[in-house]
Each structure stands twice: as C-alpha cells, then as structure tokens.
Amino acid sequence: MVTNFSLSNSYINQILFELRNVNIQNDRPRFRNNLEKFGMIVGYEISKTMHYSAEEVQTSLGSMITETTDDQVVLLSILRAGLPLQNGLLKLMDYAEAGFISAYRKDRQDGTYDIRMDYVTCPTLENKIVIFTDPMLATGASLDASMRMIKDYGTPKEVHLVTIIASEYAIEQVRRIYPNMKIWAGAIDEELTAKSYIVPGLGDAGDLAFGEKLQY
C-alpha cells in the first residue's frame, strides 16, 4: 500500500511547500518543526489502521465504553535525518518504543557511494507495528539495508515507512522487495539523478535539519 498525500488537499501540502522552498528551508528550527508536524499528521493517519478494543472508562460522573488500541508500536529512526519525523510521531504515540539505525551513504571519489550501517539499537519487534522514519526515499537501498539489519529482532506484525519525498524508482523497488510494507509519502517525485538525488526533491534533509556534515 502506498499513500501519496500530495494527491489530495491537506495541510501536508503547506508543509511540503515550506520544506521544499529554498527561501524558507534554511530556517533550521522551522525545517525541523515542519518535519515533526508531518510526523504527527501521518501518525494520526497510521493510527486509523491499527487494532482497537472496547474498554470501559470511568469519569467523575459515570462510565462509558470507548475504543483503545492494543497494538504495540516501535518507531525506528534512520539517523540522523529521521529524528524529527520520529519526534513528531512520539508526540502523538507517546506510549511507543523507539529504536535507532545508523544508515548513510559514503561517497567515493568516482561519484559512486556505499550504504554504511554502523549502529542499530531497538527493542524486540515480535508482533509489533514497526514504523520507519526516513524523510527522503531515493533508491530504497538504506531502507532495504535497515530491514535486513533488524531481522534478528523479531517478526513485526506490520511495517510502515513514513517519508517526506520518495522517488518513483524507490517506490517500485520497495514494493517489489517488501510488498506488504505500507508507505506513507508526502510526495512522489519522478526524477532520480545518476547520483541518486531526487529531483525536484528538497535537498539534503539531514543537513537542513541539523547542519552540514563533514565526511572523512
């Protein structure tokens, strides 16, 4: 399942406008805040797909039956760019557990790159709803590497991906390899350059959120 929020009007389109806009996106706190807002909104949409059970609640004046979720959620952030999205989801799903995966591209001098996986920490994923947060889904290589890295942590009930912008190529790749994964994308852009940059995209989300990084 793929949800492309840009195909219908909602406040997500305003968030996308500000995230893409070169005259706005360099305001670092605003950029991070927009990522968090996106995470909260998409978290609400994901919550509609979860399992709920009837439970009695006692108020000061009486009691009633309401629906509460009994799903366990693990939010997995692909560092470092996925952190604001994860924070937004945590503001909504504050009962969720959290995990962190270091997955990044290491550029070579010839213009090619490797996906480096240096670190992972997360709770058991057995029969839980796993939600990955990664703002840019260019090729799907980092997500694929992350999925393979967590396979020893248990079999999730469901796997979701929350991303700001994905390329058409990455969507096709992820759907081919992980047909049951649910993808929630702010927008899906057509072009992917030879260096695996999404066009028009928005730039380097990690740098815009946290500052330019140095690679050695």
CSV table of C-alpha atoms in Angstrom, one decimal:
chain,number,residue,atom,x,y,z
A,1,MET,CA,0.0,0.0,0.0
A,2,VAL,CA,1.3,3.4,-1.0
A,3,THR,CA,-0.3,6.7,0.2
A,4,ASN,CA,0.8,9.8,-1.7
A,5,PHE,CA,-0.6,12.8,0.4
A,6,SER,CA,0.2,15.3,-2.4
A,7,LEU,CA,-2.6,13.9,-4.5
A,8,SER,CA,-5.2,15.5,-2.2
A,9,ASN,CA,-5.5,18.8,-0.5
A,10,SER,CA,-4.5,18.9,3.2
A,11,TYR,CA,-2.2,20.9,5.4
A,12,ILE,CA,0.6,18.5,4.4
A,13,ASN,CA,0.8,20.4,1.1
A,14,GLN,CA,1.6,23.6,3.1
A,15,ILE,CA,4.3,21.7,5.0
A,16,LEU,CA,5.8,20.3,1.7
A,17,PHE,CA,5.8,23.9,0.2
A,18,GLU,CA,7.9,25.2,3.1
A,19,LEU,CA,10.2,22.2,3.2
A,20,ARG,CA,11.0,22.5,-0.5
A,21,ASN,CA,11.2,26.3,-0.6
A,22,VAL,CA,14.8,27.5,-0.8
A,23,ASN,CA,13.8,30.8,0.8
A,24,ILE,CA,12.3,29.1,3.8
A,25,GLN,CA,14.1,25.7,4.3
A,26,ASN,CA,17.3,27.3,5.6
A,27,ASP,CA,15.5,28.3,8.7
A,28,ARG,CA,16.7,25.3,10.6
A,29,PRO,CA,14.2,25.3,13.6
A,30,ARG,CA,11.3,25.9,11.2
A,31,PHE,CA,12.5,23.0,8.9
A,32,ARG,CA,12.8,20.6,11.9
A,33,ASN,CA,9.4,21.8,13.2
A,34,ASN,CA,7.8,21.1,9.8
A,35,LEU,CA,9.3,17.6,9.8
A,36,GLU,CA,7.8,17.0,13.3
A,37,LYS,CA,4.4,18.3,12.2
A,38,PHE,CA,4.4,16.0,9.2
A,39,GLY,CA,5.3,13.1,11.5
A,40,MET,CA,2.4,13.9,13.8
A,41,ILE,CA,-0.1,14.2,11.0
A,42,VAL,CA,0.9,10.9,9.3
A,43,GLY,CA,1.0,9.2,12.7
A,44,TYR,CA,-2.7,10.1,13.1
A,45,GLU,CA,-3.4,8.6,9.7
A,46,ILE,CA,-1.5,5.4,10.6
A,47,SER,CA,-3.4,5.2,13.8
A,48,LYS,CA,-6.6,4.7,11.8
A,49,THR,CA,-5.3,1.4,10.5
A,50,MET,CA,-4.4,0.0,14.0
A,51,HIS,CA,-6.5,-2.5,16.0
A,52,TYR,CA,-8.8,-1.3,18.7
A,53,SER,CA,-10.7,-2.9,21.5
A,54,ALA,CA,-13.7,-1.8,23.6
A,55,GLU,CA,-12.7,-0.7,27.1
A,56,GLU,CA,-14.7,0.8,29.9
A,57,VAL,CA,-13.6,4.2,31.2
A,58,GLN,CA,-14.7,5.7,34.5
A,59,THR,CA,-15.2,9.5,34.6
A,60,SER,CA,-16.1,11.7,37.6
A,61,LEU,CA,-19.8,11.5,36.6
A,62,GLY,CA,-20.2,8.0,35.2
A,63,SER,CA,-18.7,5.4,32.9
A,64,MET,CA,-18.8,4.6,29.2
A,65,ILE,CA,-17.3,2.3,26.7
A,66,THR,CA,-14.6,3.6,24.4
A,67,GLU,CA,-12.1,2.2,21.9
A,68,THR,CA,-8.4,1.9,22.8
A,69,THR,CA,-5.6,0.5,20.7
A,70,ASP,CA,-3.8,-2.6,22.0
A,71,ASP,CA,-1.2,-2.6,19.3
A,72,GLN,CA,2.5,-2.1,20.4
A,73,VAL,CA,4.4,0.3,18.3
A,74,VAL,CA,8.2,0.7,17.7
A,75,LEU,CA,9.4,3.8,15.9
A,76,LEU,CA,12.6,3.2,14.1
A,77,SER,CA,14.5,6.3,13.0
A,78,ILE,CA,17.1,6.1,10.3
A,79,LEU,CA,19.8,8.5,11.6
A,80,ARG,CA,20.1,11.4,11.5
A,81,ALA,CA,17.5,12.8,9.2
A,82,GLY,CA,14.7,10.6,10.5
A,83,LEU,CA,14.9,12.0,14.1
A,84,PRO,CA,12.4,15.0,13.7
A,85,LEU,CA,9.9,12.7,12.0
A,86,GLN,CA,10.3,10.2,14.8
A,87,ASN,CA,9.8,13.0,17.4
A,88,GLY,CA,6.6,14.1,15.7
A,89,LEU,CA,5.3,10.5,15.9
A,90,LEU,CA,6.3,10.2,19.5
A,91,LYS,CA,4.3,13.3,20.4
A,92,LEU,CA,1.2,11.5,19.2
A,93,MET,CA,2.1,7.9,20.1
A,94,ASP,CA,3.9,8.7,23.3
A,95,TYR,CA,3.5,5.1,24.5
A,96,ALA,CA,5.6,3.8,21.6
A,97,GLU,CA,9.1,2.3,21.9
A,98,ALA,CA,11.9,3.7,19.9
A,99,GLY,CA,14.9,2.4,18.0
A,100,PHE,CA,17.7,3.9,16.0
A,101,ILE,CA,19.6,2.8,12.9
A,102,SER,CA,22.7,4.5,11.5
A,103,ALA,CA,22.4,4.2,7.7
A,104,TYR,CA,24.1,6.7,5.5
A,105,ARG,CA,25.7,7.0,2.1
A,106,LYS,CA,29.5,7.2,2.0
A,107,ASP,CA,30.5,8.9,-1.2
A,108,ARG,CA,33.5,7.7,-3.2
A,109,GLN,CA,35.8,9.9,-5.3
A,110,ASP,CA,34.5,8.4,-8.5
A,111,GLY,CA,31.0,9.6,-7.7
A,112,THR,CA,29.6,6.3,-6.6
A,113,TYR,CA,28.7,5.5,-3.0
A,114,ASP,CA,28.2,2.8,-0.4
A,115,ILE,CA,25.5,2.4,2.2
A,116,ARG,CA,27.2,2.3,5.6
A,117,MET,CA,25.4,0.6,8.6
A,118,ASP,CA,27.4,1.3,11.7
A,119,TYR,CA,24.9,1.0,14.5
A,120,VAL,CA,21.4,-0.3,15.5
A,121,THR,CA,19.6,-0.4,18.8
A,122,CYS,CA,16.0,-1.4,19.2
A,123,PRO,CA,13.7,-3.5,21.4
A,124,THR,CA,12.2,-6.7,20.2
A,125,LEU,CA,10.0,-6.3,17.2
A,126,GLU,CA,8.0,-9.5,17.6
A,127,ASN,CA,4.3,-9.0,16.6
A,128,LYS,CA,4.7,-5.2,16.9
A,129,ILE,CA,3.9,-2.4,14.5
A,130,VAL,CA,7.2,-1.0,13.2
A,131,ILE,CA,7.2,2.5,11.7
A,132,PHE,CA,10.4,3.6,9.9
A,133,THR,CA,11.1,7.3,9.6
A,134,ASP,CA,13.3,8.5,6.8
A,135,PRO,CA,12.5,11.8,5.1
A,136,MET,CA,14.0,11.0,1.7
A,137,LEU,CA,13.5,7.7,-0.1
A,138,ALA,CA,15.7,8.0,-3.1
A,139,THR,CA,16.6,4.4,-4.1
A,140,GLY,CA,15.3,2.4,-1.2
A,141,ALA,CA,18.8,1.0,-0.5
A,142,SER,CA,19.1,2.4,3.1
A,143,LEU,CA,15.6,1.0,3.9
A,144,ASP,CA,16.5,-2.4,2.5
A,145,ALA,CA,19.7,-2.5,4.4
A,146,SER,CA,17.8,-1.5,7.6
A,147,MET,CA,15.2,-4.2,7.1
A,148,ARG,CA,18.0,-6.8,6.8
A,149,MET,CA,19.7,-5.4,9.8
A,150,ILE,CA,16.7,-5.8,12.1
A,151,LYS,CA,15.7,-9.3,11.0
A,152,ASP,CA,17.1,-10.8,14.2
A,153,TYR,CA,15.0,-8.6,16.4
A,154,GLY,CA,11.7,-10.5,15.7
A,155,THR,CA,8.9,-10.6,13.1
A,156,PRO,CA,6.8,-7.5,13.2
A,157,LYS,CA,3.0,-7.5,12.8
A,158,GLU,CA,3.2,-4.7,10.3
A,159,VAL,CA,5.9,-2.5,8.8
A,160,HIS,CA,5.3,1.1,7.8
A,161,LEU,CA,7.5,3.8,6.3
A,162,VAL,CA,7.0,7.5,6.8
A,163,THR,CA,8.8,9.6,4.3
A,164,ILE,CA,8.6,13.2,3.1
A,165,ILE,CA,9.5,12.7,-0.6
A,166,ALA,CA,10.1,9.4,-2.4
A,167,SER,CA,11.2,8.8,-6.0
A,168,GLU,CA,9.1,6.7,-8.3
A,169,TYR,CA,12.1,4.3,-8.7
A,170,ALA,CA,12.3,3.7,-4.9
A,171,ILE,CA,8.6,3.1,-4.6
A,172,GLU,CA,8.8,0.4,-7.3
A,173,GLN,CA,11.9,-1.2,-5.6
A,174,VAL,CA,10.4,-1.3,-2.1
A,175,ARG,CA,7.1,-2.6,-3.4
A,176,ARG,CA,8.9,-5.3,-5.2
A,177,ILE,CA,11.1,-6.4,-2.3
A,178,TYR,CA,8.6,-5.7,0.5
A,179,PRO,CA,5.1,-6.0,-1.0
A,180,ASN,CA,3.4,-5.9,2.4
A,181,MET,CA,5.1,-2.7,3.6
A,182,LYS,CA,2.8,0.3,3.9
A,183,ILE,CA,4.4,3.5,2.6
A,184,TRP,CA,3.2,7.0,3.6
A,185,ALA,CA,4.8,9.6,1.4
A,186,GLY,CA,4.2,13.4,1.4
A,187,ALA,CA,5.0,13.4,-2.3
A,188,ILE,CA,6.4,11.1,-5.0
A,189,ASP,CA,8.8,12.8,-7.5
A,190,GLU,CA,9.6,11.3,-10.9
A,191,GLU,CA,13.3,12.1,-11.5
A,192,LEU,CA,16.3,10.4,-9.9
A,193,THR,CA,19.7,11.6,-11.0
A,194,ALA,CA,22.7,9.3,-11.7
A,195,LYS,CA,24.0,10.2,-8.2
A,196,SER,CA,20.7,9.1,-6.7
A,197,TYR,CA,19.3,12.6,-5.9
A,198,ILE,CA,15.6,13.1,-6.1
A,199,VAL,CA,14.5,16.0,-8.4
A,200,PRO,CA,13.0,18.4,-7.6
A,201,GLY,CA,13.2,16.9,-4.1
A,202,LEU,CA,14.2,19.4,-1.4
A,203,GLY,CA,17.9,18.9,-0.9
A,204,ASP,CA,19.7,17.1,2.0
A,205,ALA,CA,17.2,16.8,4.8
A,206,GLY,CA,19.8,15.9,7.4
A,207,ASP,CA,21.9,18.9,6.6
A,208,LEU,CA,18.9,21.2,6.5
A,209,ALA,CA,17.7,19.9,9.9
A,210,PHE,CA,21.0,19.7,11.8
A,211,GLY,CA,23.7,21.5,9.8
A,212,GLU,CA,26.1,20.4,7.1
A,213,LYS,CA,28.1,17.3,7.9
A,214,LEU,CA,31.8,16.5,7.1
A,215,GLN,CA,32.8,13.1,5.7
A,216,TYR,CA,36.3,11.7,6.2
